[in-house]
Amino acid sequence: MARDEAGPILNGIPSQLPDIDPEETQEWLESLDGVLEQSGRSRARYVMLKLLERARQHQIGVPSLTTTDFINTIPPEEEPWFPGDEEVERRYRAFLRWNAAIMVHRAQRPDISVGGHISTYASSATLYEVGFNHFFKGQDDEGGGDQVFIQGHASPGIYARAFLEGRLSEEQLDGFRQEHSHVVDGHVLALPSYPHPRNMPDFWQFPTVSMGIGPINAIYQAQFNKYLMNRGLKDTSQQQVWAFLGDGEMDEAESRGLLHVAAMEELDNLNFVINCNLQRLDGPVRGNGSIVQELESYFRGAGWNVIKVIWGREWDPLLAADRDGALVHVMNSTPDGDYQTYRANDGAFIREHFFGKDPRTRKMVENMSDQEIWNLKRGGHDYRKVYAAYDRAVNHTGQPTVILALTIKGYGLGTHFAGRNATHQMKKLTLEDLKQFRDSLRIPISDEQLEADPKMPPYYHPGEDDPTIQYLRERRSKLGGFIPERRVGRTKLHLPDDKAYEVAKRGSGKQEVATTMAFVRILKEIMRDKEFGAHVVPIVPDEARTFGMDSFFPTNKIYNPHGMRYTSVDADLMLAYKESKQGQIQHVGINELGATAAFTAAGTSYSTQDVPMVPIYIFYSMFGFQRSGDFLYAAGDQMARGFLIGATAGRTTLTGEGLQHADGHSPLLASTNPAVVAYDPAYGYEIGHIVQDGLRRMYGDEPENVMYYMTAYNEPMVQPAEPEDVDVEGILKGMHLISRGSREGLGDDARHVQLLASGVGVPWALEAQELLKNDFGVVADVWSVTSWNELRRDGLACDEQAFLLPDEPQREPYVTQRLKDMPGPVVAVSDYMRAVQDQIRQWVPTDFASLGADGFGFSDTRPAARRYFHIDGPSVAVRALQLLAQRGELDPALARQAADKYRLLDVTAGTSGTAGGDA
């Protein structure tokens, strides 16, 4: 009898329910066996689901089977034959453990002391090595290779393996966490602390150490692989995605938040391996409970296939002899805090406090020595048990799989480390620890070598011709090459020609069009390109209709791996909702983190799949960098490329929505990400040039690893046609003159000001231009600042050059170049807080003042909100008059007259912007 048949059925049906007709029961079981044999797993799965459905229809009370006994899911009799040489693999696994720990230990030498983590890899070495030796397919595999998300704190073990593989040198290991300062023979030889592709671009594929990002990104990587397959862009059917996670990490809301997505889309190419060493960073994960049982219940409830790897092979005879379930009961009822304590003690302690809980279990081990009891391993350290779990996972269909492997944090590092609360923070070993560790691993290093300099114990490598090294490399060769390894694909995209952007250059005539719609029109044109269009991945978390993208539904369709099995309520409309297995649009629901993960998967496809894709993620601007900033930082680390469109941008444009929807700071948040090129355009023709240049920079002949963030507004306005003398360089560099002030009708002594504005602020500046001339005889030039951020980036680069290379010809910041010969002071305004405009202050070669929407947003009309923040046209005019007065060029009374004339303190007097229009 398989062991899982004997486990309790929880949540509603008592396990002692009698079998009143064993023969009938056997017939049912044989019927299921017959379906399996004749029609396979998919048919058997369908029949079982229909039976459960019918049982619930008749209210039989069948529960969800969410928790099983605290034992291995796979009984010994169902374990597959282990195909490797377990002794050879054990031998070099010891080398890996030693070198990983020594690398961190050496990094703690007194003159360096940069830290590192020893205990995470010590607990998970077997979990990784079974994969490296038997499952993880490299990119030279004919199926395309697997994607492996490695737990960040386990990086020392991955470096240790690369050292044995000949990919890393001792000098590089000694440069761990010294990415700029470890110089050998004039060259920097160093390793980043964690998986950081940007810092080690030929090695790491996926950044994972900001906990909670790995699980979601792995889910959407698996989802994207299926997306490529279903759209006919690449055969990814042989690729698996593996995500190695910690049990403490599963407390992150992000770690669990999107499990249902993987289940609903039946991502059977996805495997989570959760290292259940029962410890967070500072102590037990669930001291009073059981994290394994909790996670099993959670994943089963979400629809995942769950495999538990709890006990090593030494426990099999004990469990086989457990006729009345006493041992299983002790296992089920022991909390995690006690399991942690057992491994921090010895065999005698375990005999007394674990087996001693029940006379029957005490008797089971009466003939075992304390050492034999101590040698009862946990399943996550048993090669055969882990292999059986991985084998079942990759052959499972219809569901994602999670493997819950019980391990010991600091396993093998000695009594000072194993299972201790402080083990995560412990970075170095004493001389006694080193000797004990060496002896347990049987590393051929002498006492004299260790005693010569305990702070710098030697690494161990048996030599290139050693059979263990040959075996290790042979295994990777058969599996398709090294992992991790990052490659940049060779496939190039054909980019749309100039004709695709003509729609933006024409303007909107007399029609009022928001810049969001202007962008969508451009997007529609570039997606019509026969070669390029299929590579665009529109991503919308929700409210595609708000962004004007419902026109894409009938033609490009929404991706759904199950197709569309219902009739849409708007099926008779021209813009009806359409889902398809070949759909192009990723409509991920109210789910910005998932959308950002989808963006990352698509934006790095040029590397992971050698299929360049162009993700265009459109979202409420307030919910972009503010809500998803950590994920976008990881996207920058992974060198994602694509467009982020912050729609419904600005603090005063989204009328009626209120504080949590009013974005007044996203450009500032975007500026914190070095990979982001951010723009705040005012007009459609500006957007056209920005998109075209972005595609060139990210996907052209010399691609750059950047992402474009562009704001788009929902306030309708007439979009002007592109001027014949348009300053394309200025648009791309950050500012261009759109309206030169006229002196017509004014005297030669008329004062002059420069008005800088971005986005929806440009019309206010044009309004101020008219007010200043007509009411006060002041000439104003109006500039559209397409990117405060890029102007600042350019200024900083010039400053750095002047600081570091003072003897070389100095480059002048672009904003300085454009303003130095222009008369008058500068007033800068946008629909964002003043700090956005203040980014350029130090390079403006004249008097400067900024106006911005500082403070929380609120619900009101656009004109009222702009008057409240004093960023509207009259406010700009008054501030310009004040600056001129401060310079002694105008009578200060004029500014006071203007404020009274425009009723500047009266919120109801605001008139700037459209009060109506779609919000």
mmCIF file with all atom_site columns, C-alpha atoms in Angstrom, residues 663-730:
data_model
loop_
_atom_site.group_PDB
_atom_site.id
_atom_site.type_symbol
_atom_site.label_atom_id
_atom_site.label_alt_id
_atom_site.label_comp_id
_atom_site.label_asym_id
_atom_site.label_entity_id
_atom_site.label_seq_id
_atom_site.pdbx_PDB_ins_code
_atom_site.Cartn_x
_atom_site.Cartn_y
_atom_site.Cartn_z
_atom_site.occupancy
_atom_site.B_iso_or_equiv
_atom_site.pdbx_formal_charge
_atom_site.auth_seq_id
_atom_site.auth_comp_id
_atom_site.auth_asym_id
_atom_site.auth_atom_id
_atom_site.pdbx_PDB_model_num
ATOM 1  C CA . ASP A 1 663 ? 0.667  61.224 -9.114  1.00 0.00 ? 663 ASP A CA 1
ATOM 2  C CA . GLY A 1 664 ? 2.888  64.172 -8.340  1.00 0.00 ? 664 GLY A CA 1
ATOM 3  C CA . HIS A 1 665 ? 6.237  62.438 -8.006  1.00 0.00 ? 665 HIS A CA 1
ATOM 4  C CA . SER A 1 666 ? 6.742  59.501 -10.396 1.00 0.00 ? 666 SER A CA 1
ATOM 5  C CA . PRO A 1 667 ? 9.527  61.287 -12.341 1.00 0.00 ? 667 PRO A CA 1
ATOM 6  C CA . LEU A 1 668 ? 11.453 61.577 -9.079  1.00 0.00 ? 668 LEU A CA 1
ATOM 7  C CA . LEU A 1 669 ? 10.952 57.906 -8.298  1.00 0.00 ? 669 LEU A CA 1
ATOM 8  C CA . ALA A 1 670 ? 11.961 57.033 -11.851 1.00 0.00 ? 670 ALA A CA 1
ATOM 9  C CA . SER A 1 671 ? 15.149 59.065 -11.409 1.00 0.00 ? 671 SER A CA 1
ATOM 10 C CA . THR A 1 672 ? 16.282 56.673 -8.669  1.00 0.00 ? 672 THR A CA 1
ATOM 11 C CA . ASN A 1 673 ? 16.589 53.839 -11.201 1.00 0.00 ? 673 ASN A CA 1
ATOM 12 C CA . PRO A 1 674 ? 19.807 54.229 -13.239 1.00 0.00 ? 674 PRO A CA 1
ATOM 13 C CA . ALA A 1 675 ? 18.395 52.059 -16.037 1.00 0.00 ? 675 ALA A CA 1
ATOM 14 C CA . VAL A 1 676 ? 15.379 54.306 -16.662 1.00 0.00 ? 676 VAL A CA 1
ATOM 15 C CA . VAL A 1 677 ? 15.209 56.991 -19.341 1.00 0.00 ? 677 VAL A CA 1
ATOM 16 C CA . ALA A 1 678 ? 12.246 59.150 -18.300 1.00 0.00 ? 678 ALA A CA 1
ATOM 17 C CA . TYR A 1 679 ? 10.207 61.589 -20.399 1.00 0.00 ? 679 TYR A CA 1
ATOM 18 C CA . ASP A 1 680 ? 7.232  63.864 -19.663 1.00 0.00 ? 680 ASP A CA 1
ATOM 19 C CA . PRO A 1 681 ? 6.082  64.924 -23.159 1.00 0.00 ? 681 PRO A CA 1
ATOM 20 C CA . ALA A 1 682 ? 3.360  67.439 -23.907 1.00 0.00 ? 682 ALA A CA 1
ATOM 21 C CA . TYR A 1 683 ? 2.458  66.596 -27.504 1.00 0.00 ? 683 TYR A CA 1
ATOM 22 C CA . GLY A 1 684 ? 1.939  63.602 -29.741 1.00 0.00 ? 684 GLY A CA 1
ATOM 23 C CA . TYR A 1 685 ? 4.733  64.496 -32.142 1.00 0.00 ? 685 TYR A CA 1
ATOM 24 C CA . GLU A 1 686 ? 7.162  64.549 -29.199 1.00 0.00 ? 686 GLU A CA 1
ATOM 25 C CA . ILE A 1 687 ? 5.948  61.081 -28.219 1.00 0.00 ? 687 ILE A CA 1
ATOM 26 C CA . GLY A 1 688 ? 6.563  59.844 -31.756 1.00 0.00 ? 688 GLY A CA 1
ATOM 27 C CA . HIS A 1 689 ? 10.211 60.899 -31.710 1.00 0.00 ? 689 HIS A CA 1
ATOM 28 C CA . ILE A 1 690 ? 10.720 59.524 -28.193 1.00 0.00 ? 690 ILE A CA 1
ATOM 29 C CA . VAL A 1 691 ? 9.259  56.121 -29.109 1.00 0.00 ? 691 VAL A CA 1
ATOM 30 C CA . GLN A 1 692 ? 11.257 55.917 -32.334 1.00 0.00 ? 692 GLN A CA 1
ATOM 31 C CA . ASP A 1 693 ? 14.494 56.815 -30.591 1.00 0.00 ? 693 ASP A CA 1
ATOM 32 C CA . GLY A 1 694 ? 13.718 54.437 -27.724 1.00 0.00 ? 694 GLY A CA 1
ATOM 33 C CA . LEU A 1 695 ? 13.301 51.541 -30.131 1.00 0.00 ? 695 LEU A CA 1
ATOM 34 C CA . ARG A 1 696 ? 16.586 52.467 -31.793 1.00 0.00 ? 696 ARG A CA 1
ATOM 35 C CA . ARG A 1 697 ? 18.457 52.649 -28.493 1.00 0.00 ? 697 ARG A CA 1
ATOM 36 C CA . MET A 1 698 ? 17.015 49.447 -27.041 1.00 0.00 ? 698 MET A CA 1
ATOM 37 C CA . TYR A 1 699 ? 16.673 47.278 -30.143 1.00 0.00 ? 699 TYR A CA 1
ATOM 38 C CA . GLY A 1 700 ? 18.879 48.846 -32.807 1.00 0.00 ? 700 GLY A CA 1
ATOM 39 C CA . ASP A 1 701 ? 22.310 47.848 -34.064 1.00 0.00 ? 701 ASP A CA 1
ATOM 40 C CA . GLU A 1 702 ? 23.995 48.776 -30.779 1.00 0.00 ? 702 GLU A CA 1
ATOM 41 C CA . PRO A 1 703 ? 21.325 48.032 -28.168 1.00 0.00 ? 703 PRO A CA 1
ATOM 42 C CA . GLU A 1 704 ? 21.505 49.644 -24.730 1.00 0.00 ? 704 GLU A CA 1
ATOM 43 C CA . ASN A 1 705 ? 20.234 48.044 -21.551 1.00 0.00 ? 705 ASN A CA 1
ATOM 44 C CA . VAL A 1 706 ? 17.759 50.758 -20.639 1.00 0.00 ? 706 VAL A CA 1
ATOM 45 C CA . MET A 1 707 ? 14.008 51.065 -20.089 1.00 0.00 ? 707 MET A CA 1
ATOM 46 C CA . TYR A 1 708 ? 11.931 54.023 -21.205 1.00 0.00 ? 708 TYR A CA 1
ATOM 47 C CA . TYR A 1 709 ? 9.429  55.586 -18.814 1.00 0.00 ? 709 TYR A CA 1
ATOM 48 C CA . MET A 1 710 ? 7.029  58.007 -20.442 1.00 0.00 ? 710 MET A CA 1
ATOM 49 C CA . THR A 1 711 ? 4.138  59.838 -18.833 1.00 0.00 ? 711 THR A CA 1
ATOM 50 C CA . ALA A 1 712 ? 0.822  60.161 -20.669 1.00 0.00 ? 712 ALA A CA 1
ATOM 51 C CA . TYR A 1 713 ? -2.164 62.244 -19.658 1.00 0.00 ? 713 TYR A CA 1
ATOM 52 C CA . ASN A 1 714 ? -5.918 61.822 -19.874 1.00 0.00 ? 714 ASN A CA 1
ATOM 53 C CA . GLU A 1 715 ? -6.695 65.524 -20.299 1.00 0.00 ? 715 GLU A CA 1
ATOM 54 C CA . PRO A 1 716 ? -7.966 66.158 -23.830 1.00 0.00 ? 716 PRO A CA 1
ATOM 55 C CA . MET A 1 717 ? -6.339 68.994 -25.762 1.00 0.00 ? 717 MET A CA 1
ATOM 56 C CA . VAL A 1 718 ? -5.695 69.850 -29.370 1.00 0.00 ? 718 VAL A CA 1
ATOM 57 C CA . GLN A 1 719 ? -2.512 68.115 -30.473 1.00 0.00 ? 719 GLN A CA 1
ATOM 58 C CA . PRO A 1 720 ? -0.533 70.483 -32.732 1.00 0.00 ? 720 PRO A CA 1
ATOM 59 C CA . ALA A 1 721 ? 1.061  69.288 -35.928 1.00 0.00 ? 721 ALA A CA 1
ATOM 60 C CA . GLU A 1 722 ? 4.805  68.908 -35.883 1.00 0.00 ? 722 GLU A CA 1
ATOM 61 C CA . PRO A 1 723 ? 6.543  72.184 -36.801 1.00 0.00 ? 723 PRO A CA 1
ATOM 62 C CA . GLU A 1 724 ? 8.617  72.177 -39.964 1.00 0.00 ? 724 GLU A CA 1
ATOM 63 C CA . ASP A 1 725 ? 11.678 73.272 -38.013 1.00 0.00 ? 725 ASP A CA 1
ATOM 64 C CA . VAL A 1 726 ? 11.091 70.823 -35.174 1.00 0.00 ? 726 VAL A CA 1
ATOM 65 C CA . ASP A 1 727 ? 14.078 70.462 -32.851 1.00 0.00 ? 727 ASP A CA 1
ATOM 66 C CA . VAL A 1 728 ? 14.352 66.680 -32.648 1.00 0.00 ? 728 VAL A CA 1
ATOM 67 C CA . GLU A 1 729 ? 17.652 66.836 -30.800 1.00 0.00 ? 729 GLU A CA 1
ATOM 68 C CA . GLY A 1 730 ? 16.070 69.039 -28.160 1.00 0.00 ? 730 GLY A CA 1
#
